[in-house]
Every structure is written in structure tokens, then in C-alpha cells.
Amino acid sequence: MPANTPEGPAAPAQEDPSRRPDIPYQRVLEGQPALVTGANSGIGKAIAIGLAKAGADVVVNYVTDPGAADDVAHAVEAAGGRAMTFQADVSREDQVAAMFTAARAQFGTLHIVVSNAGLQRDAPFEQMTLDQWNTVIGVNLTGQFLCLREAVREFNRRGPDKVVSAATGKIICMSSVHQQIPWAGHANYAASKGGIDMLMRSLAQEVAPRLIRVNAIAPGAIRTPINTSAWDTPAAYADLMKLVPYKRIGEPDDIARAAAWLASDAADYVTGATLFVDGGMTLYPGFATGG
Ligand code: NAD
């Protein structure tokens, strides 16, 4: 048991699984095909499965590891949804277009697009190569542009379907707390997520009259392969907790539940918003004791 400090309990060195409630999903997305990019790992995988638990059919996008994508597709089916997998590099215009064509052929249309695929190529700024810069911007920002553009084109083509949803289409961009928190050694990643904020809000403004809702989720520290070194030892976990006022790491399913809500009619009046799901990481925890 860590010793208490004047500010409250010290950062826990280990997780306490009982901290996370297990609430059943409501089936509020019945009849709404969804596409999730980067859906064979981490947050995207949890979102694909979470949307299926909420009643959606799911296109599971992946770029490497088709076996992992198949596993997610099976989990989608086990949750009662139809599933298809599709290999596409989201930074490639032709591959993104082919993916949306295949999704339409399989499911007729899409109602929900979750633009989640992302990566990091970290380096001290003066050592960052143009390739590291371009790779991160290409996937995290241009990749979302390409997917969002295809989503809007498909929603325009289909038009409203009020039986299924009040909105003609729902887009969710995966951002990060680093759209707000500067991140030394990760300038390319932070720039890509800062770009997502204005991409998301500008598009939300543009397509709101067509009843297309565009929002973002900004996760804090979530337990996925992208950041294993930040949580996989007790020392790293305790260090991470100094940045998390709520004193537990986020699980991918924490993000999936936010995505299911944002995609549902329960969030019908929400557009152009970024939902921070971060256990308070953006609350400047270093100032909790008065600065
Ligand atoms: P992850 O590495 O487990 O998953 C990333 C996924 O994106 C993988 O499936 C990967 O194959 C896919 N991907 C990468 N490049 C791609 C490409 N060119 N085309 C298609 N797919 C591609 O990491 P994650 O933590 O699940 O990250 C998912 C998203 O969440 C990312 O956008 C990331 O920036 C964001 N995020 C994660 C955290 C966190 O703490 N884990 C925090 C904030 C934001």
C-alpha cells in the first residue's frame, strides 16, 4: 500500500481492476454499419467490438496483421454484428477509396466512421527526420482527411435515414490529450493531433446543415501497444499516475464507450466537440497543490 501524502494517496504502483465498472452496452446502434480504422489493435479494436455490442455492423480496417483483424471480426460477430475486414493504408488515397467502396458493397452504406488509425515516430526535434515527420502527418492527419472525405461523400450519396438515426452520418476522429498538451520529443505527433482539432471542427461546421455530426475523442493514457513502456512495469505505472488525477490507467473500452455514446442519438445535439477521456490528465495535475 503506498504511503499517503498531504495531497492524498501516493501514486499507485499497480492497477486495481475493481476500479473499473463493467456496465452492459445498450443496443442503440442497431442497423448502423460502422467503419473503424486501425481496428485490429488497442483502441480501434475495442471500439469495433464496443460498437458491435451496441448493435452495429463493423468494417474492421487493418494495415498489417490480418490474423488480428480476423480475431476482431469474430468478436464483432460474437457480439451479434456482421463484420468484414479490409486491408488499407489510410494514408493512401486509392486504398481508402477502395475500402469505402467495399464497405458499401457489403453493407449498403455506412452510418458511423471512426477515424482511429495512428502511430508515433518519436525523436528529439533537431534529430527528427523528414521521413518521421511525414509518416506521422501522413497517417494521423492526412489519413483522417482521406477517411473523413469518403465518409462525407457516402453520407451525401445516401442522404437521411431517420428510421435508423436522427443524424445522416456520424464521424468520430481519434485525437489525443496532445492536441492540447505540448509533448517534447513528439512534435510530429502533437502537431498531427492539434491539426485534428481544427480539421474536425471545420468539417463539423461545414456539414452540420446536412445533419452530419463530427466529433473527436481525446484519450489520455490508455493501455495499448502504442505506449507499453509507460505502464508495463510498476515503476513506470507509478510514474504515469503522477499525471493522472483519477489514479488509474485508461482501458481501451473506456474509449469504446465514449465512441458508442457519441455515435448514438443520445448525443444528437453534440457536434464539433472533443470529448477528453483522460482521467483528468488535462487538468494540469502539477497545480493540484497550488502550483
Ligand atoms: P495501437 O498501436 O494499438 O493501434 C494503432 C492502430 O493503427 C493499429 O491497428 C495500426 O496497425 C493502425 N495503423 C497504423 N498505421 C496505419 C495505416 N497507415 N493505415 C491503417 N491503419 C494504421 O495504438 P492505439 O493506442 O490503439 O492508438 C489508436 C489511436 O488512439 C491513435 O490515433 C492514437 O494516436 C490514439 N491515442 C492513443 C492513446 C493511448 O494512450 N493509447 C492516447 C491518445 C491517443
Tab-separated table of C-alpha atoms and ligand atoms in Angstrom:
chain	number	residue	atom	x	y	z
A	1	MET	CA	0.000	0.000	0.000
A	2	PRO	CA	1.618	3.318	-0.980
A	3	ALA	CA	2.009	5.911	1.799
A	4	ASN	CA	-0.349	8.857	1.829
A	5	THR	CA	0.961	12.355	1.155
A	6	PRO	CA	-0.632	15.689	2.118
A	7	GLU	CA	-2.178	15.734	-1.382
A	8	GLY	CA	-3.846	12.348	-0.877
A	9	PRO	CA	-2.802	8.778	-1.627
A	10	ALA	CA	0.547	8.393	-3.377
A	11	ALA	CA	0.520	7.236	-6.989
A	12	PRO	CA	-0.380	3.527	-7.045
A	13	ALA	CA	2.361	1.303	-8.449
A	14	GLN	CA	-0.211	-1.208	-9.689
A	15	GLU	CA	-3.645	-1.190	-11.157
A	16	ASP	CA	-6.709	-2.133	-9.166
A	17	PRO	CA	-9.097	-3.909	-11.570
A	18	SER	CA	-12.057	-3.279	-9.239
A	19	ARG	CA	-11.722	0.438	-10.055
A	20	ARG	CA	-13.436	-0.005	-13.441
A	21	PRO	CA	-17.197	-0.606	-13.606
A	22	ASP	CA	-18.451	-3.174	-16.119
A	23	ILE	CA	-21.706	-1.717	-17.402
A	24	PRO	CA	-23.530	-3.516	-20.235
A	25	TYR	CA	-23.752	-1.743	-23.603
A	26	GLN	CA	-27.218	-0.561	-24.705
A	27	ARG	CA	-28.090	-1.707	-28.251
A	28	VAL	CA	-28.589	1.819	-29.561
A	29	LEU	CA	-26.762	1.379	-32.888
A	30	GLU	CA	-28.885	-1.376	-34.460
A	31	GLY	CA	-28.931	-1.208	-38.264
A	32	GLN	CA	-25.998	1.229	-38.435
A	33	PRO	CA	-22.935	-0.074	-40.278
A	34	ALA	CA	-19.706	1.396	-38.911
A	35	LEU	CA	-16.161	1.560	-40.224
A	36	VAL	CA	-13.262	1.700	-37.772
A	37	THR	CA	-9.712	2.319	-38.971
A	38	GLY	CA	-6.770	0.712	-37.231
A	39	ALA	CA	-9.268	-1.721	-35.743
A	40	ASN	CA	-7.030	-4.750	-35.184
A	41	SER	CA	-5.251	-3.359	-32.118
A	42	GLY	CA	-5.712	-1.290	-28.986
A	43	ILE	CA	-8.358	1.411	-29.017
A	44	GLY	CA	-9.656	0.661	-32.540
A	45	LYS	CA	-10.175	-2.993	-31.653
A	46	ALA	CA	-12.127	-2.056	-28.509
A	47	ILE	CA	-14.242	0.416	-30.479
A	48	ALA	CA	-15.050	-2.159	-33.180
A	49	ILE	CA	-16.198	-4.628	-30.530
A	50	GLY	CA	-17.966	-1.960	-28.450
A	51	LEU	CA	-19.947	-0.654	-31.440
A	52	ALA	CA	-20.946	-4.248	-32.237
A	53	LYS	CA	-22.128	-4.725	-28.646
A	54	ALA	CA	-24.208	-1.578	-29.206
A	55	GLY	CA	-25.777	-3.230	-32.276
A	56	ALA	CA	-23.639	-2.004	-35.212
A	57	ASP	CA	-22.171	-3.990	-38.097
A	58	VAL	CA	-18.462	-3.236	-38.429
A	59	VAL	CA	-15.808	-2.861	-41.115
A	60	VAL	CA	-12.538	-3.770	-39.404
A	61	ASN	CA	-9.744	-1.884	-41.158
A	62	TYR	CA	-6.158	-3.012	-40.728
A	63	VAL	CA	-2.862	-2.413	-42.487
A	64	THR	CA	-0.718	-5.237	-41.072
A	65	ASP	CA	-1.551	-8.483	-39.207
A	66	PRO	CA	-4.683	-9.852	-40.927
A	67	GLY	CA	-4.935	-12.568	-38.263
A	68	ALA	CA	-5.542	-9.937	-35.584
A	69	ALA	CA	-8.191	-8.326	-37.809
A	70	ASP	CA	-9.908	-11.725	-38.218
A	71	ASP	CA	-9.965	-12.131	-34.433
A	72	VAL	CA	-11.682	-8.751	-34.079
A	73	ALA	CA	-14.181	-9.691	-36.799
A	74	HIS	CA	-15.018	-12.874	-34.876
A	75	ALA	CA	-15.501	-10.827	-31.700
A	76	VAL	CA	-17.831	-8.471	-33.609
A	77	GLU	CA	-19.860	-11.466	-34.786
A	78	ALA	CA	-19.917	-12.934	-31.282
A	79	ALA	CA	-21.401	-9.614	-30.132
A	80	GLY	CA	-24.206	-10.028	-32.681
A	81	GLY	CA	-22.916	-7.823	-35.522
A	82	ARG	CA	-21.930	-8.560	-39.080
A	83	ALA	CA	-18.247	-7.981	-39.790
A	84	MET	CA	-15.873	-7.591	-42.694
A	85	THR	CA	-12.138	-6.962	-42.641
A	86	PHE	CA	-10.384	-4.709	-45.136
A	87	GLN	CA	-6.695	-4.022	-45.580
A	88	ALA	CA	-5.966	-0.396	-46.405
A	89	ASP	CA	-3.243	2.069	-45.562
A	90	VAL	CA	-5.234	5.138	-44.509
A	91	SER	CA	-2.541	7.454	-45.865
A	92	ARG	CA	-3.144	6.129	-49.403
A	93	GLU	CA	-5.994	7.787	-51.301
A	94	ASP	CA	-6.643	4.825	-53.613
A	95	GLN	CA	-6.744	2.328	-50.759
A	96	VAL	CA	-9.119	4.436	-48.679
A	97	ALA	CA	-11.469	4.862	-51.646
A	98	ALA	CA	-11.374	1.088	-52.301
A	99	MET	CA	-12.207	0.415	-48.647
A	100	PHE	CA	-15.314	2.605	-48.693
A	101	THR	CA	-16.424	1.025	-51.993
A	102	ALA	CA	-16.051	-2.442	-50.445
A	103	ALA	CA	-17.919	-1.371	-47.306
A	104	ARG	CA	-20.800	-0.079	-49.394
A	105	ALA	CA	-20.884	-3.281	-51.437
A	106	GLN	CA	-21.046	-5.361	-48.254
A	107	PHE	CA	-23.349	-3.310	-46.011
A	108	GLY	CA	-25.155	-0.983	-48.446
A	109	THR	CA	-23.958	2.156	-46.662
A	110	LEU	CA	-22.152	3.411	-43.577
A	111	HIS	CA	-23.666	5.460	-40.759
A	112	ILE	CA	-20.624	5.700	-38.489
A	113	VAL	CA	-16.963	6.257	-39.344
A	114	VAL	CA	-14.331	6.167	-36.602
A	115	SER	CA	-11.045	7.521	-37.873
A	116	ASN	CA	-8.749	5.965	-35.318
A	117	ALA	CA	-5.576	4.701	-37.028
A	118	GLY	CA	-2.474	6.420	-35.749
A	119	LEU	CA	1.181	5.966	-34.936
A	120	GLN	CA	4.193	7.640	-33.370
A	121	ARG	CA	7.720	8.179	-34.715
A	122	ASP	CA	9.383	9.944	-31.797
A	123	ALA	CA	12.642	11.874	-31.900
A	124	PRO	CA	14.302	14.901	-30.328
A	125	PHE	CA	13.328	17.770	-32.578
A	126	GLU	CA	16.734	18.502	-34.084
A	127	GLN	CA	17.156	14.813	-34.908
A	128	MET	CA	13.670	14.276	-36.335
A	129	THR	CA	13.902	13.159	-39.947
A	130	LEU	CA	11.572	14.365	-42.665
A	131	ASP	CA	10.506	10.751	-43.040
A	132	GLN	CA	9.465	10.594	-39.351
A	133	TRP	CA	7.580	13.867	-39.753
A	134	ASN	CA	5.858	12.853	-42.996
A	135	THR	CA	4.919	9.373	-41.760
A	136	VAL	CA	3.124	10.711	-38.682
A	137	ILE	CA	1.388	13.558	-40.514
A	138	GLY	CA	0.564	11.203	-43.397
A	139	VAL	CA	-1.221	8.634	-41.215
A	140	ASN	CA	-2.525	10.699	-38.296
A	141	LEU	CA	-3.695	13.788	-40.196
A	142	THR	CA	-3.840	13.129	-43.960
A	143	GLY	CA	-5.174	9.632	-43.249
A	144	GLN	CA	-8.049	11.124	-41.261
A	145	PHE	CA	-8.689	13.698	-44.013
A	146	LEU	CA	-8.982	10.912	-46.591
A	147	CYS	CA	-11.338	8.822	-44.435
A	148	LEU	CA	-13.479	11.802	-43.425
A	149	ARG	CA	-13.822	12.886	-47.054
A	150	GLU	CA	-15.010	9.416	-48.116
A	151	ALA	CA	-17.397	9.334	-45.155
A	152	VAL	CA	-18.985	12.671	-46.108
A	153	ARG	CA	-19.255	11.556	-49.737
A	154	GLU	CA	-21.087	8.397	-48.661
A	155	PHE	CA	-23.433	10.274	-46.276
A	156	ASN	CA	-24.193	12.786	-49.077
A	157	ARG	CA	-24.915	9.949	-51.512
A	158	ARG	CA	-27.299	8.135	-49.149
A	159	GLY	CA	-28.995	11.134	-47.550
A	160	PRO	CA	-31.034	10.962	-44.357
A	161	ASP	CA	-32.471	7.743	-42.961
A	162	LYS	CA	-34.471	8.858	-39.943
A	163	VAL	CA	-35.642	5.330	-39.195
A	164	VAL	CA	-32.080	4.381	-38.325
A	165	SER	CA	-30.704	7.603	-36.842
A	166	ALA	CA	-31.616	11.259	-36.371
A	167	ALA	CA	-28.297	12.226	-37.994
A	168	THR	CA	-27.439	11.401	-41.583
A	169	GLY	CA	-23.982	10.293	-40.504
A	170	LYS	CA	-21.638	10.324	-37.556
A	171	ILE	CA	-17.861	10.796	-37.708
A	172	ILE	CA	-15.529	10.331	-34.764
A	173	CYS	CA	-11.897	11.440	-35.044
A	174	MET	CA	-9.310	9.952	-32.706
A	175	SER	CA	-7.334	12.806	-31.275
A	176	SER	CA	-5.260	12.833	-28.086
A	177	VAL	CA	-4.678	14.933	-24.989
A	178	HIS	CA	-1.693	16.087	-27.053
A	179	GLN	CA	-3.961	18.253	-29.158
A	180	GLN	CA	-3.746	20.405	-26.017
A	181	ILE	CA	-0.696	19.303	-24.020
A	182	PRO	CA	2.633	20.068	-25.705
A	183	TRP	CA	4.854	16.974	-25.901
A	184	ALA	CA	8.621	17.367	-26.127
A	185	GLY	CA	10.226	14.726	-28.303
A	186	HIS	CA	6.931	14.114	-30.099
A	187	ALA	CA	6.457	17.334	-32.103
A	188	ASN	CA	5.187	15.466	-35.169
A	189	TYR	CA	2.570	13.562	-33.140
A	190	ALA	CA	1.377	16.629	-31.194
A	191	ALA	CA	1.185	18.642	-34.430
A	192	SER	CA	-0.896	15.907	-36.069
A	193	LYS	CA	-3.358	15.863	-33.172
A	194	GLY	CA	-3.524	19.661	-32.995
A	195	GLY	CA	-4.364	19.507	-36.691
A	196	ILE	CA	-7.160	17.026	-35.986
A	197	ASP	CA	-8.834	19.567	-33.701
A	198	MET	CA	-9.216	22.143	-36.485
A	199	LEU	CA	-9.924	19.534	-39.177
A	200	MET	CA	-12.719	18.112	-37.032
A	201	ARG	CA	-14.248	21.475	-36.069
A	202	SER	CA	-14.019	22.968	-39.564
A	203	LEU	CA	-15.685	19.919	-41.063
A	204	ALA	CA	-18.321	19.867	-38.307
A	205	GLN	CA	-19.202	23.477	-39.144
A	206	GLU	CA	-19.353	22.707	-42.871
A	207	VAL	CA	-21.580	19.620	-42.759
A	208	ALA	CA	-23.847	20.327	-39.765
A	209	PRO	CA	-26.624	21.673	-42.047
A	210	ARG	CA	-26.600	18.260	-43.765
A	211	LEU	CA	-27.163	16.671	-40.335
A	212	ILE	CA	-23.745	15.070	-40.280
A	213	ARG	CA	-22.192	15.142	-36.819
A	214	VAL	CA	-18.406	15.294	-36.490
A	215	ASN	CA	-16.717	14.925	-33.109
A	216	ALA	CA	-13.425	13.792	-31.626
A	217	ILE	CA	-12.267	11.790	-28.663
A	218	ALA	CA	-9.035	12.843	-26.963
A	219	PRO	CA	-7.774	9.897	-24.919
A	220	GLY	CA	-5.283	10.286	-22.111
A	221	ALA	CA	-3.081	7.340	-21.182
A	222	ILE	CA	-4.785	4.200	-22.445
A	223	ARG	CA	-3.307	0.722	-22.032
A	224	THR	CA	-2.414	-0.223	-25.639
A	225	PRO	CA	0.672	-1.337	-27.572
A	226	ILE	CA	1.412	2.269	-28.660
A	227	ASN	CA	2.635	3.200	-25.144
A	228	THR	CA	3.589	-0.104	-23.455
A	229	SER	CA	6.689	1.349	-21.811
A	230	ALA	CA	4.521	3.893	-19.953
A	231	TRP	CA	2.624	1.231	-17.964
A	232	ASP	CA	4.205	-2.228	-18.170
A	233	THR	CA	6.331	-2.075	-15.011
A	234	PRO	CA	5.215	-0.994	-11.516
A	235	ALA	CA	7.742	1.879	-11.599
A	236	ALA	CA	6.510	3.133	-14.971
A	237	TYR	CA	2.878	2.788	-13.847
A	238	ALA	CA	3.514	4.744	-10.641
A	239	ASP	CA	5.276	7.447	-12.641
A	240	LEU	CA	2.376	7.630	-15.100
A	241	MET	CA	-0.110	8.004	-12.248
A	242	LYS	CA	1.541	11.296	-11.273
A	243	LEU	CA	-0.031	12.660	-14.470
A	244	VAL	CA	-3.490	11.120	-13.897
A	245	PRO	CA	-5.615	12.707	-11.147
A	246	TYR	CA	-8.145	9.855	-11.303
A	247	LYS	CA	-5.311	7.416	-10.443
A	248	ARG	CA	-5.932	4.626	-12.865
A	249	ILE	CA	-4.813	3.977	-16.419
A	250	GLY	CA	-7.497	4.131	-19.096
A	251	GLU	CA	-8.613	0.905	-20.740
A	252	PRO	CA	-9.440	0.734	-24.468
A	253	ASP	CA	-13.054	0.006	-23.520
A	254	ASP	CA	-13.248	3.401	-21.745
A	255	ILE	CA	-12.775	4.939	-25.194
A	256	ALA	CA	-15.147	2.476	-26.884
A	257	ARG	CA	-17.973	3.508	-24.545
A	258	ALA	CA	-17.381	7.175	-25.358
A	259	ALA	CA	-17.439	6.326	-29.081
A	260	ALA	CA	-20.683	4.338	-28.761
A	261	TRP	CA	-22.318	7.283	-26.995
A	262	LEU	CA	-21.057	9.899	-29.476
A	263	ALA	CA	-22.309	7.752	-32.378
A	264	SER	CA	-25.738	7.295	-30.823
A	265	ASP	CA	-28.799	9.524	-30.974
A	266	ALA	CA	-28.268	10.177	-27.248
A	267	ALA	CA	-25.546	12.580	-28.458
A	268	ASP	CA	-27.682	14.042	-31.254
A	269	TYR	CA	-27.035	17.678	-30.287
A	270	VAL	CA	-23.277	17.158	-29.998
A	271	THR	CA	-21.145	18.223	-32.952
A	272	GLY	CA	-17.746	19.878	-33.238
A	273	ALA	CA	-16.853	18.697	-29.737
A	274	THR	CA	-13.774	16.973	-28.416
A	275	LEU	CA	-14.554	14.611	-25.572
A	276	PHE	CA	-11.492	14.269	-23.332
A	277	VAL	CA	-11.422	10.770	-21.836
A	278	ASP	CA	-8.286	11.101	-19.772
A	279	GLY	CA	-8.885	10.618	-16.033
A	280	GLY	CA	-8.179	14.336	-15.628
A	281	MET	CA	-4.795	14.399	-17.384
A	282	THR	CA	-5.644	17.763	-18.968
A	283	LEU	CA	-6.448	19.289	-15.549
A	284	TYR	CA	-2.806	20.351	-15.014
A	285	PRO	CA	-2.247	17.889	-12.119
A	286	GLY	CA	1.023	19.626	-11.261
A	287	PHE	CA	-1.085	22.559	-9.990
A	288	ALA	CA	-3.226	20.410	-7.672
A	289	THR	CA	-1.267	21.706	-4.694
A	290	GLY	CA	-1.471	25.351	-5.708
A	291	GLY	CA	1.350	25.482	-8.263
B	1	NAD	P1	-2.158	0.824	-31.472
B	1	NAD	O1	-0.766	0.893	-31.957
B	1	NAD	O2	-2.574	-0.320	-30.624
B	1	NAD	O3	-3.177	0.933	-32.677
B	1	NAD	C1	-2.967	1.746	-33.796
B	1	NAD	C2	-3.663	1.126	-34.978
B	1	NAD	O4	-3.491	1.964	-36.123
B	1	NAD	C3	-3.090	-0.251	-35.331
B	1	NAD	O5	-4.137	-1.114	-35.683
B	1	NAD	C4	-2.218	0.070	-36.524
B	1	NAD	O6	-1.998	-1.049	-37.377
B	1	NAD	C5	-3.076	1.119	-37.192
B	1	NAD	N1	-2.365	1.862	-38.223
B	1	NAD	C6	-1.158	2.467	-38.157
B	1	NAD	N2	-0.830	2.991	-39.343
B	1	NAD	C7	-1.871	2.722	-40.188
B	1	NAD	C8	-2.142	2.999	-41.542
B	1	NAD	N3	-1.253	3.664	-42.305
B	1	NAD	N4	-3.312	2.577	-42.073
B	1	NAD	C9	-4.207	1.903	-41.326
B	1	NAD	N5	-4.002	1.601	-40.043
B	1	NAD	C10	-2.853	2.005	-39.487
B	1	NAD	O7	-2.366	2.197	-30.686
B	1	NAD	P2	-3.684	2.816	-30.006
B	1	NAD	O8	-3.252	3.344	-28.700
B	1	NAD	O9	-4.819	1.864	-30.063
B	1	NAD	O10	-3.921	4.068	-30.949
B	1	NAD	C11	-5.161	4.304	-31.613
B	1	NAD	C12	-5.381	5.803	-31.740
B	1	NAD	O11	-5.520	6.368	-30.441
B	1	NAD	C13	-4.232	6.560	-32.412
B	1	NAD	O12	-4.758	7.555	-33.258
B	1	NAD	C14	-3.516	7.199	-31.243
B	1	NAD	O13	-2.833	8.368	-31.618
B	1	NAD	C15	-4.679	7.487	-30.326
B	1	NAD	N6	-4.312	7.682	-28.914
B	1	NAD	C16	-3.859	6.677	-28.153
B	1	NAD	C17	-3.553	6.919	-26.817
B	1	NAD	C18	-3.064	5.843	-25.873
B	1	NAD	O14	-2.732	6.155	-24.735
B	1	NAD	N7	-3.017	4.590	-26.265
B	1	NAD	C19	-3.708	8.198	-26.287
B	1	NAD	C20	-4.170	9.209	-27.115
B	1	NAD	C21	-4.480	8.942	-28.430
